[in-house]
XYZ file of C-alpha atoms in Angstrom:
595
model
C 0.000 0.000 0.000
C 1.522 3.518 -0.925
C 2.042 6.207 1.792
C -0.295 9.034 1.427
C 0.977 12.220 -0.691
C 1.146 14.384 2.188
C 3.624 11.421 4.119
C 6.078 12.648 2.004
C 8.891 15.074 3.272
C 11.848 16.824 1.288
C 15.329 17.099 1.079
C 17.200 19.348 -2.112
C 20.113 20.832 -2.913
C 18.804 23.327 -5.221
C 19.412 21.264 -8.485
C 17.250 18.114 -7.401
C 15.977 16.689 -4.803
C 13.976 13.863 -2.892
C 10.923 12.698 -1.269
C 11.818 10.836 2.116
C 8.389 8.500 3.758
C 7.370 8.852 7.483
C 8.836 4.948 7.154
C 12.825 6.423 6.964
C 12.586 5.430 3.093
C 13.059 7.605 0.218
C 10.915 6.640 -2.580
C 11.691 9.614 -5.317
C 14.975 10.711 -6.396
C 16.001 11.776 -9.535
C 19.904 12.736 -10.075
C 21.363 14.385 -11.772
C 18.765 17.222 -11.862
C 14.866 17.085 -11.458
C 13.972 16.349 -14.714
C 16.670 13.586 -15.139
C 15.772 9.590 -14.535
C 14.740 8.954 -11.150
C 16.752 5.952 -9.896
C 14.850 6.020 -6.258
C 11.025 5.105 -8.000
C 9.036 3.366 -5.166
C 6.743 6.543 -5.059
C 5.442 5.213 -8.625
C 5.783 1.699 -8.568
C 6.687 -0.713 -5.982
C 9.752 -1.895 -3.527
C 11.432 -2.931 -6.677
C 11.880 -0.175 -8.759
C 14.194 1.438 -6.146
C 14.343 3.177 -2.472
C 16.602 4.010 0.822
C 14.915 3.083 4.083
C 16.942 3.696 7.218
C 14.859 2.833 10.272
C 15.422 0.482 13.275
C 15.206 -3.125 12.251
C 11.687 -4.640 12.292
C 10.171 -1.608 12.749
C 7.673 -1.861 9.885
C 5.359 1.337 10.002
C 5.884 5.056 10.038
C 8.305 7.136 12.700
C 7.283 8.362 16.109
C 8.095 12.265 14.801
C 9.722 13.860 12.323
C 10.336 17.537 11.910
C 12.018 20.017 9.485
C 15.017 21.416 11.950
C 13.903 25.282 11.914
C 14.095 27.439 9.172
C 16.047 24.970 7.624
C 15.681 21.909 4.923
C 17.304 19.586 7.119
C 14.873 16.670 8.691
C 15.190 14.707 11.499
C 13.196 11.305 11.667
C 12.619 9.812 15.089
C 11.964 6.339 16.535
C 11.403 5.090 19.622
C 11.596 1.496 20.333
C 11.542 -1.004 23.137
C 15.346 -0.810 23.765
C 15.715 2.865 23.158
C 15.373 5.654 20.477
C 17.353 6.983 17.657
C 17.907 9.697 15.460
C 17.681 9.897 11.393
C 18.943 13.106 10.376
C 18.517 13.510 6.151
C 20.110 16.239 4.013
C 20.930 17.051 0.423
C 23.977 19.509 0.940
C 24.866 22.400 -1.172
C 26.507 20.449 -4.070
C 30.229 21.787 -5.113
C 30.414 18.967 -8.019
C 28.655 16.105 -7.389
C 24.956 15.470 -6.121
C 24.950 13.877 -2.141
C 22.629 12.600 -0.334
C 23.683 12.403 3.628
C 22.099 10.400 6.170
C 23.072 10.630 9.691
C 22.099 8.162 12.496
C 21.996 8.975 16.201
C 21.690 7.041 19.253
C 19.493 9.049 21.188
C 18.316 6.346 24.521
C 19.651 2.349 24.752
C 21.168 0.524 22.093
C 18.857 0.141 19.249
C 19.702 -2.105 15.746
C 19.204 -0.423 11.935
C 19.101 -1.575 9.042
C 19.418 -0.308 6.071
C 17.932 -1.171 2.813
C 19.285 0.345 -0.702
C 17.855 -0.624 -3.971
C 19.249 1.421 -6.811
C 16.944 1.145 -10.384
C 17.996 3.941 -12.685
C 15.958 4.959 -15.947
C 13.155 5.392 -13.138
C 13.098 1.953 -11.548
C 14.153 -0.130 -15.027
C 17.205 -0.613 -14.783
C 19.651 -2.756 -12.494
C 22.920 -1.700 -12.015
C 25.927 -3.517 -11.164
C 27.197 -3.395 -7.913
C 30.573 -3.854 -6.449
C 33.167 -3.247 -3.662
C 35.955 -0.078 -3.700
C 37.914 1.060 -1.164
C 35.612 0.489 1.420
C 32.531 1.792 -0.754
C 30.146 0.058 -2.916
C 29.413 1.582 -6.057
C 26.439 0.937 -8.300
C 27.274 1.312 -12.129
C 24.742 1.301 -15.024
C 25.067 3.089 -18.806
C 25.665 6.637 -17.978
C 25.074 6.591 -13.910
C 27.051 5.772 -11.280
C 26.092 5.954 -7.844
C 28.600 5.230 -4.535
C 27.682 4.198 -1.216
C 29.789 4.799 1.764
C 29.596 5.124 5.478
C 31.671 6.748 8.704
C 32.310 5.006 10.624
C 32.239 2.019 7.699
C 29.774 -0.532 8.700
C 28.702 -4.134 7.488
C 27.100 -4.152 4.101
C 26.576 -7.097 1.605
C 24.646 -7.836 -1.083
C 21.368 -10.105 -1.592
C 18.599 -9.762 -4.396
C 19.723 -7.155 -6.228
C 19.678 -4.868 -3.197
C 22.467 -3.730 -0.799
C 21.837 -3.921 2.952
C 23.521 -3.040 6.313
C 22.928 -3.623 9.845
C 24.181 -2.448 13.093
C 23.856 -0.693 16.485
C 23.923 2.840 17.902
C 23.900 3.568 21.421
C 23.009 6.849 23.132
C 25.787 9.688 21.586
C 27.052 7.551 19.000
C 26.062 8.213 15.243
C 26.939 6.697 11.630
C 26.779 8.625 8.592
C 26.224 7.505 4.758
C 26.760 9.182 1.927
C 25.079 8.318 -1.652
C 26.942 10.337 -4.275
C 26.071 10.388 -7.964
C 28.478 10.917 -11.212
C 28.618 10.123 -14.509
C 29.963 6.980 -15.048
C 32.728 7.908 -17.248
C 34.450 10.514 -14.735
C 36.365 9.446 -11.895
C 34.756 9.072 -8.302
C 34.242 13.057 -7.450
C 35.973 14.505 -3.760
C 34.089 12.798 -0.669
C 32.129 15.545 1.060
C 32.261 15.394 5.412
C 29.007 13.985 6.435
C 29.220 16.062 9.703
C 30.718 19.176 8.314
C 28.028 19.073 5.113
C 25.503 19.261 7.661
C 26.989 21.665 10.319
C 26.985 24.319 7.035
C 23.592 23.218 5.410
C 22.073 24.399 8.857
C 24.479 26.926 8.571
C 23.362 28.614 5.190
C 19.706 27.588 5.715
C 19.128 29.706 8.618
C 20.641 32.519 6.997
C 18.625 32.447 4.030
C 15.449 32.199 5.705
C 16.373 35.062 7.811
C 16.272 37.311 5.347
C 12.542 37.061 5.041
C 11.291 39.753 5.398
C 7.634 38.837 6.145
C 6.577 39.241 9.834
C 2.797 38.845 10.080
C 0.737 36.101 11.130
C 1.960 32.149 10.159
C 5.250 33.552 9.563
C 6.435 29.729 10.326
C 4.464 28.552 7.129
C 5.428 31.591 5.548
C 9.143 30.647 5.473
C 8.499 27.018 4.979
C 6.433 27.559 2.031
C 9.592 30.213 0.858
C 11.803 27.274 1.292
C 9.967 24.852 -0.577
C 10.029 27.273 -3.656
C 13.713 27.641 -2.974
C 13.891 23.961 -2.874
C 11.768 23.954 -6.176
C 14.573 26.343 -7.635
C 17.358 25.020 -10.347
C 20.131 27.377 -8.777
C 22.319 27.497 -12.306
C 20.051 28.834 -14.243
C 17.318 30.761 -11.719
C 14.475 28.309 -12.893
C 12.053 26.910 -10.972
C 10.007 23.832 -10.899
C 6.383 23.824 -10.699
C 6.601 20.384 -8.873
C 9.209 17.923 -7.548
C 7.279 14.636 -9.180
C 5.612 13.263 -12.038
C 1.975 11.732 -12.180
C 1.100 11.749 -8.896
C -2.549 11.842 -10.018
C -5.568 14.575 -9.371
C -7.610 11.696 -8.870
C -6.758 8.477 -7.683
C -6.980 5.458 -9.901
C -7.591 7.866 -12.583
C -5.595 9.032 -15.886
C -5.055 12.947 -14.755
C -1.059 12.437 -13.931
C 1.240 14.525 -15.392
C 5.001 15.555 -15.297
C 5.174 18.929 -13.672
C 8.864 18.878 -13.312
C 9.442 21.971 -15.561
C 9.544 25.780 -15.313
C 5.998 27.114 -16.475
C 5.831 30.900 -17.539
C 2.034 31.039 -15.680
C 3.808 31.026 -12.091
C 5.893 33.909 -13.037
C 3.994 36.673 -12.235
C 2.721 35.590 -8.873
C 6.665 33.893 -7.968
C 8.011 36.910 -8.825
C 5.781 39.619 -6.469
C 5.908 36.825 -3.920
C 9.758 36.706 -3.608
C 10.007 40.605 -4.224
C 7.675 41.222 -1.683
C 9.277 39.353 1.129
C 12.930 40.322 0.303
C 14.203 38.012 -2.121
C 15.351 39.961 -4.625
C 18.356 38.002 -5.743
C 16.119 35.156 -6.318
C 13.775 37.049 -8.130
C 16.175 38.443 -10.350
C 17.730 35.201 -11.026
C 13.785 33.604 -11.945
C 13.176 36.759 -14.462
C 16.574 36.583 -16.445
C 15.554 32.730 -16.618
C 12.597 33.813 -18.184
C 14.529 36.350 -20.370
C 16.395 33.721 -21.981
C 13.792 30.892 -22.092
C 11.136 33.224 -24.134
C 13.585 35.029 -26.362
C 13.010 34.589 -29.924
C 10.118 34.770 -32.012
C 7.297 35.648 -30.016
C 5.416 33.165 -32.057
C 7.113 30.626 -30.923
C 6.255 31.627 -26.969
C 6.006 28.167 -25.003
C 3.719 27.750 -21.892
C 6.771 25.693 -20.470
C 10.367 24.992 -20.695
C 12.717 22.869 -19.444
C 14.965 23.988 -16.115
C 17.567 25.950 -19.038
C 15.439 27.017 -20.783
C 15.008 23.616 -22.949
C 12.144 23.718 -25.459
C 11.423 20.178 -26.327
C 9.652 18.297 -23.628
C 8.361 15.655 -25.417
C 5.653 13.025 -23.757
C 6.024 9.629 -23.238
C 4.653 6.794 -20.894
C 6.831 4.538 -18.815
C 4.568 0.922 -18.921
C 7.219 -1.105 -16.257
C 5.495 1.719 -13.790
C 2.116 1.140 -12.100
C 1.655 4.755 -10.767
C 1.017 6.061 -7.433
C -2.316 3.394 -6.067
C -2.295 2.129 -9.512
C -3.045 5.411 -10.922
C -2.036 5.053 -14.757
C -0.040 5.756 -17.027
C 3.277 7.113 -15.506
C 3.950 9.768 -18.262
C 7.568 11.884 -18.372
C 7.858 14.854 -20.535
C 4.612 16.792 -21.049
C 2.475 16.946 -24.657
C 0.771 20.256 -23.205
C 3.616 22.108 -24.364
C 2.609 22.580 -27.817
C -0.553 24.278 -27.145
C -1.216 28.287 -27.674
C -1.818 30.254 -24.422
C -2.265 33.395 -24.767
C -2.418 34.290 -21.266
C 1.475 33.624 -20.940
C 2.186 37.068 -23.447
C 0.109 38.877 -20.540
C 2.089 37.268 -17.455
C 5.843 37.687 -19.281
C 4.560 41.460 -19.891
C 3.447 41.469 -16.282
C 6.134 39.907 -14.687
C 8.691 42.151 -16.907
C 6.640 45.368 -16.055
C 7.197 44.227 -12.354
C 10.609 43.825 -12.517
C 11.531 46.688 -14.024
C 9.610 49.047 -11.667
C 11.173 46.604 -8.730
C 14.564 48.234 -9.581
C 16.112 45.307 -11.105
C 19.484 45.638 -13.132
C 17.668 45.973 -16.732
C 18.984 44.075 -19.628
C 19.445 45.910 -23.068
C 17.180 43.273 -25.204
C 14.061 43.500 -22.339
C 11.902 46.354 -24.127
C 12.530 45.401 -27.405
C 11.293 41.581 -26.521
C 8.360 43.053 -24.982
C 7.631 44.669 -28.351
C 8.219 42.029 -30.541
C 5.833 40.167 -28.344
C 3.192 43.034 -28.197
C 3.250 43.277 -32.037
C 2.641 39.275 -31.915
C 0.091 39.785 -29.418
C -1.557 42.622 -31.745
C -2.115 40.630 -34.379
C -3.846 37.207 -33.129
C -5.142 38.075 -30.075
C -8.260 36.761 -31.632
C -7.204 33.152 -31.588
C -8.813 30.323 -29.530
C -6.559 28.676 -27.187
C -6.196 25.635 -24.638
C -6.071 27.990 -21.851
C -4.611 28.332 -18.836
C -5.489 24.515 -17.383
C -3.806 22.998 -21.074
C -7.330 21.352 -21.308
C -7.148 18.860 -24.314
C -10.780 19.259 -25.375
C -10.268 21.749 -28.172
C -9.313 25.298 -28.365
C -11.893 28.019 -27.290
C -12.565 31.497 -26.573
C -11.261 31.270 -22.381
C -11.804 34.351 -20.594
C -9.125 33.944 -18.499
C -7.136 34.320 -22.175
C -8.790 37.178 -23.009
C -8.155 39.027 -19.657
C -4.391 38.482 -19.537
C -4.171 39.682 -23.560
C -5.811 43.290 -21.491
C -2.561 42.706 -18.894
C 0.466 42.352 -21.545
C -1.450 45.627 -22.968
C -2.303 47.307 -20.171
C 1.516 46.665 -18.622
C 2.683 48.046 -22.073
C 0.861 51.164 -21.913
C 1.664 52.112 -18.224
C 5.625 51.374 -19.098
C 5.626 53.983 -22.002
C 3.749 55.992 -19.356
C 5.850 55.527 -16.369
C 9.110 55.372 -18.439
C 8.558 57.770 -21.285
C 12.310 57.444 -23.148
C 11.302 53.718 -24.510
C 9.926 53.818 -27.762
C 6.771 52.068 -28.621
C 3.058 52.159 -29.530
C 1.346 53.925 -26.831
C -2.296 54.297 -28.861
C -1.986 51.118 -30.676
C -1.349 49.392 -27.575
C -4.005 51.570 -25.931
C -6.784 50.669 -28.418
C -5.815 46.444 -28.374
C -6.623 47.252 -24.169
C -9.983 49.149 -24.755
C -11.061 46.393 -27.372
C -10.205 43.636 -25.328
C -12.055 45.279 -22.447
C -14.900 45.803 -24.379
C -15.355 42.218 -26.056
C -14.538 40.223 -22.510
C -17.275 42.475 -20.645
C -19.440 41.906 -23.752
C -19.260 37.876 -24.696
C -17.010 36.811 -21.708
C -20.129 37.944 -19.056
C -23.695 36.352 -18.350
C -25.743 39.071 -17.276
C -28.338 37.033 -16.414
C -26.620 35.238 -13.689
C -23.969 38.303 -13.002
C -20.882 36.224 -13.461
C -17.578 36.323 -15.527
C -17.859 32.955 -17.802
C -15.360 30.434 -18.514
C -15.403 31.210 -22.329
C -17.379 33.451 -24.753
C -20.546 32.220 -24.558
C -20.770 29.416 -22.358
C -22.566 28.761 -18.956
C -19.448 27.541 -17.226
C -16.979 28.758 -14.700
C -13.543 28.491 -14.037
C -11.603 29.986 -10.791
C -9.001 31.741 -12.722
C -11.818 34.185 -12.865
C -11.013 34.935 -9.296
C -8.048 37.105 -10.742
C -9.361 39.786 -12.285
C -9.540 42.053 -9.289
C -6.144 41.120 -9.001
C -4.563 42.665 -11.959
C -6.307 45.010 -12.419
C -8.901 44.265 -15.248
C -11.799 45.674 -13.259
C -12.192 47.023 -9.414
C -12.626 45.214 -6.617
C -15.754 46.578 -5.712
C -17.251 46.333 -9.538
C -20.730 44.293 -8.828
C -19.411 41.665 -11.751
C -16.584 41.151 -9.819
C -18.668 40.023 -6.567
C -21.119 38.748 -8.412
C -18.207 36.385 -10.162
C -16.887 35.766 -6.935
C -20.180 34.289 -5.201
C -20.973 32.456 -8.349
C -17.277 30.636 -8.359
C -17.968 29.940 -4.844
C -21.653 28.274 -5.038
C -20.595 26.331 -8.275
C -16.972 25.479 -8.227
C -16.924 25.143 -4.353
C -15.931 21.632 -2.712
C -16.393 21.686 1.210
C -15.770 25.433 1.368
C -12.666 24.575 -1.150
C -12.546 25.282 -4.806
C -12.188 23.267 -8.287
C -10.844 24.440 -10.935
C -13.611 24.306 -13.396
C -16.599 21.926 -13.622
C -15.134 18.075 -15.005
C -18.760 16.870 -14.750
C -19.973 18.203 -18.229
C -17.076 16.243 -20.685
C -15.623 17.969 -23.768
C -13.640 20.829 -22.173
C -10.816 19.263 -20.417
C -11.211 15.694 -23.002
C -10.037 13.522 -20.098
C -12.277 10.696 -18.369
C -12.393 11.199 -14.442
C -12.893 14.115 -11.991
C -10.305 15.932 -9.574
C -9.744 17.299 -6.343
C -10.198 20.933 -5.278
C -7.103 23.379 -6.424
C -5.006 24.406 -3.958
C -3.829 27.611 -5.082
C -7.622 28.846 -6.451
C -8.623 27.813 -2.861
C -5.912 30.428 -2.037
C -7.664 32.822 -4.898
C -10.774 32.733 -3.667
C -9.312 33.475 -0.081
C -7.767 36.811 -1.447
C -10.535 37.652 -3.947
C -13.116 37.383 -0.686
C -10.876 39.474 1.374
C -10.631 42.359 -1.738
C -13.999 42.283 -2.285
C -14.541 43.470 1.745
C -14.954 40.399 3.272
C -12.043 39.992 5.852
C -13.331 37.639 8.380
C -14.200 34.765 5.318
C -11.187 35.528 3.990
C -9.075 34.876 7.063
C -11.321 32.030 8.094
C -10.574 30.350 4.941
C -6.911 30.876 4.959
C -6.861 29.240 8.618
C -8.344 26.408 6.094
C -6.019 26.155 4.136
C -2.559 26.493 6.005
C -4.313 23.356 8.310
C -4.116 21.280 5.232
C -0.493 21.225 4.957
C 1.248 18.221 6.085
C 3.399 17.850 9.460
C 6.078 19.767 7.534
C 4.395 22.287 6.243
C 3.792 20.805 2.363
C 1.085 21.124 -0.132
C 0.283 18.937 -3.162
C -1.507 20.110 -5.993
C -4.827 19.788 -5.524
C -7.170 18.005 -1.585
C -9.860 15.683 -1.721
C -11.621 16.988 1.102
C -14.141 13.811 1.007
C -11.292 11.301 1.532
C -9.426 13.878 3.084
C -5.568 13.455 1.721
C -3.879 15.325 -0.796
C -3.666 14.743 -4.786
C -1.418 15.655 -7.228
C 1.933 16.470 -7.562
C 4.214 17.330 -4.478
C 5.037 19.714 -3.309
C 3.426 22.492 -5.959
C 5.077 25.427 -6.405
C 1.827 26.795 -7.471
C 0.212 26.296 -4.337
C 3.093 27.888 -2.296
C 2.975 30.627 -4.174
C -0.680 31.154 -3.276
C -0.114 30.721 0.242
C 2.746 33.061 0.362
C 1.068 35.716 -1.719
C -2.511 35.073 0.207
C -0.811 35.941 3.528
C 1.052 39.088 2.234
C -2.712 40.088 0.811
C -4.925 39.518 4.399
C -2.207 40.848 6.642
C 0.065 43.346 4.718
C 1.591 45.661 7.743
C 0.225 43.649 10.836
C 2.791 41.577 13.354
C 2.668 37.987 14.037
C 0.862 37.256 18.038
């Protein structure tokens, strides 16, 4: 039976990084990077297709506590046993060349026995490698990976089905550390890190990073956890970052909604962007918007919704069948098909996010404006298209609102630029008459009078919570009676146990995919922020306090909640839903103090 979504805990070093069980065992890793193979694959398969477990021998369930160590993305995994307790401490340092993971075992009462159990699969749980004995160290070697194994002080290990296993005792003070590094196969074994050291500095440079948050208001703690997931999200070479850790962990279980979310997608940027700005990450921020420089530059045509962590442009989908997915939810797909559909809302949030950036203060780069214009002069001319939309639905292309509204953004955030910086040249009344018409034709076809509510696309009945952002940038006034009205109406018909859906998945033929989902995390987190612009405070708090109770023991979110079966769904953790709860907390209590 798998471990719930939300028993899942992580370690990172910025360039990948791991899921680790409330059973000591971790059950996702992919290395070199988070997009690469994952050779630790339990989390969508079984035993067999590869996972670490640490935990005291014969102890067959889940830990007695676990906690992040403060401020930090160091964890610490506790048992307690009949003949004492111990100590799993679990750590992906900063890397220098080579990826590590470091586990640390302490005697904490007694003398207590642990084993551990390693099965290595790369190619995500295919592939066997062949193991053998070096100095001490066993190393795994298969094709283009090769993985070594060692401990301080060295303890028993040997080899039996395919799987490499050790056993032996800690008592009160004493510890053992193991190290897993990864390098390619054809270099030579990289420098051996200090187990102790790695993590004296991890806590070291942790701490200081999350002190620098500037944020001081109510739930700071979740706050700077959710911060440090999105910095544990973040690609550090190139300033990219992930919009999940995992592939196909589904929005529905048993059902075919699983996707590969391990890329950088251009919707988040807006929203990561003012989040990190707002709480004194500018460095960060910077780094995410010259990522986003380099990933969209080119023919504005040729704008993706998604790239890969450089910038890569070909993410081609593909199913892995040796793979059962998470409780048999199927098929395990890597790469992801939805990024050869038309959005047009990602022209509005790389205008937005750009328009932010530069009035931020941020070191401009020579090439910015003149993007911008090649991509308002795209924008200008086939605004007018149906797209997939913001959710990549594969039902056909329509006329989405949502579309429509950030096409008024990218023109909007043109027009005040040439306003606020009057030197740039540019197309102030073209640009001004593409935002009037735009206004015009979504208050026109993209609005049911009769029912007072924002639609999901030119004349349909439906809704859709991205909806919930137009008070948010701007596209009409909080206090606007369509606005409220579109509010109330998300909330009665997208609402699931006070949470909210995306769009409606019972009517077929706008999504094309068989099954339902779960509520949506961060348009839960919309609605909280659209209730508390639209002058209701109280909701708006109560339904934060909701949320933030939904994250797990260490402060996670998934994707999406089932609040009938009441566990998480989706892919974990989501940057997207971080972001929400970052940005909903700067939006209910901007200026107050946390007590």
């Amino acid at each position: 039976m798998h471990p719930r979504i939300e028993d899942y805990a992580v370690i990172g070093d910025e360039q990948t990084a791991a899921l680790v069980g409330r059973d000591g065992s971790i059950d996702w890793l992919c290395l070199p990077r988070f997009d690469s193979g994952a050779c630790f694959a339990r989390l969508l398969g079984d035993e067999d297709n590869g996972h670490w477990r640490i935990a005291p021998s014969g102890a067959e369930g889940p830990c007695t506590r676990r906690a992040y160590r403060p401020d930090t993305l160091v964890l610490d995994t506790e048992w307690e046993t009949a003949d004492g307790a111990i100590r799993v401490t679990d750590l992906m340092p900063q890397r220098d060349r080579a990826p590590d993971v470091v586990r640390v075992v302490e005697g904490l009462r007694g003398r207590v026995t642990v084993c551990s159990t390693l099965r290595l699969r790369f190619d995500y749980g295919s592939v066997v490698p062949w193991m053998r004995r070096s100095d001490g160290h066993r190393v795994a070697v298969a094709g283009p990976d090769a993985v070594w194994l060692r401990s301080e002080p060295e303890v028993l290990t040997w080899g039996e089905d395919f799987c490499t296993f050790s056993e032996f005792t800690v008592e009160e003070g004493e510890s053992v550390a193991f190290v897993l590094t990864w390098h390619p196969s054809h270099h030579p074994r990289p420098p051996l890190v200090d187990p102790r050291e790695a993590l004296r500095v991890s806590l070291a440079d942790w701490q200081a990073w999350s002190a620098r948050c500037r944020y001081d208001g109510p739930h700071r703690d979740v706050v700077v956890r959710s911060l440090i997931t999105l910095k544990a999200l973040t690609y550090v070479p190139t300033g990219g970052i992930v919009a999940a850790l995992t592939t196909s962990l589904p929005e529905e279980l048993g059902g075919v909604r699983n996707w590969d979310y391990r890329f950088c997608w251009l919707r988040d940027s807006t929203l990561t962007l003012g989040a990190l700005l707002a709480v004194g990450y500018e460095e960060e921020a910077e780094a995410w918007r010259n990522w986003l420089l380099r990933a969209v530059a080119g023919d504005p045509a040729d704008l993706q919704i998604m790239y890969g962590l450089a910038g890569e442009r070909r993410l081609p989908e593909c199913e892995l069948p040796w793979l059962s997915g998470y409780a048999g939810s199927a098929p395990v797909r890597i790469g992801n098909g939805a990024v050869d559909q038309l959005q047009l809302d990602v022209y509005g949030e790389v205008m937005d996010s750009l328009s932010l950036a530069r009035v931020a203060g941020m070191t401009p780069r020579p090439h910015m404006w003149s993007l911008q214009c090649a991509l308002m002069k795209w924008l200008s001319e086939h605004w007018r298209q149906p797209d997939e939309g913001l959710w990549e639905v594969r039902g056909g292309r329509r006329q989405f609102t949502h579309s429509k509204v950030m096409v008024w953004v990218a023109a909007d955030r043109a027009v005040r630029t040439l306003e606020r910086y009057p030197a740039l040249d540019g197309e102030p009344e073209r640009w001004r008459e593409l935002r009037d018409e735009v206004h015009r034709e979504v208050c026109e076809k993209g609005y049911d009078p009769e029912r007072n509510t924002f639609t999901q696309y030119y004349g349909s009945r439906e809704l859709d919570a991205s909806l919930l952002l137009i008070p948010r940038v701007g596209f009409l006034p909080p206090d606007d009676p369509r606005v409220i009205g579109t509010v109330d109406a998300v909330r009665a018909e997208l609402g699931n146990d006070g949470l909210v859906r995306r769009y409606s998945t019972e009517r077929a033929g706008v999504d094309g995919l068989p099954g339902d989902e779960g509520a949506f995390l961060a348009c839960s987190f919309w609605l909280a922020q659209a209730l508390h612009l639209t002058g209701r405070a109280d909701e708006a708090r109560e339904l934060f306090e909701r949320l933030v109770g939904l994250t797990n023991d260490v402060g996670l979110l998934a994707e999406e909640y089932d609040p009938v079966a009441g566990r998480h769904l989706g892919n974990f953790p989501q940057a997207f839903s971080h972001i929400g709860l970052v940005n909903t907390a700067l939006t209910l209590f901007d200026g107050e103090k946390a007590g």
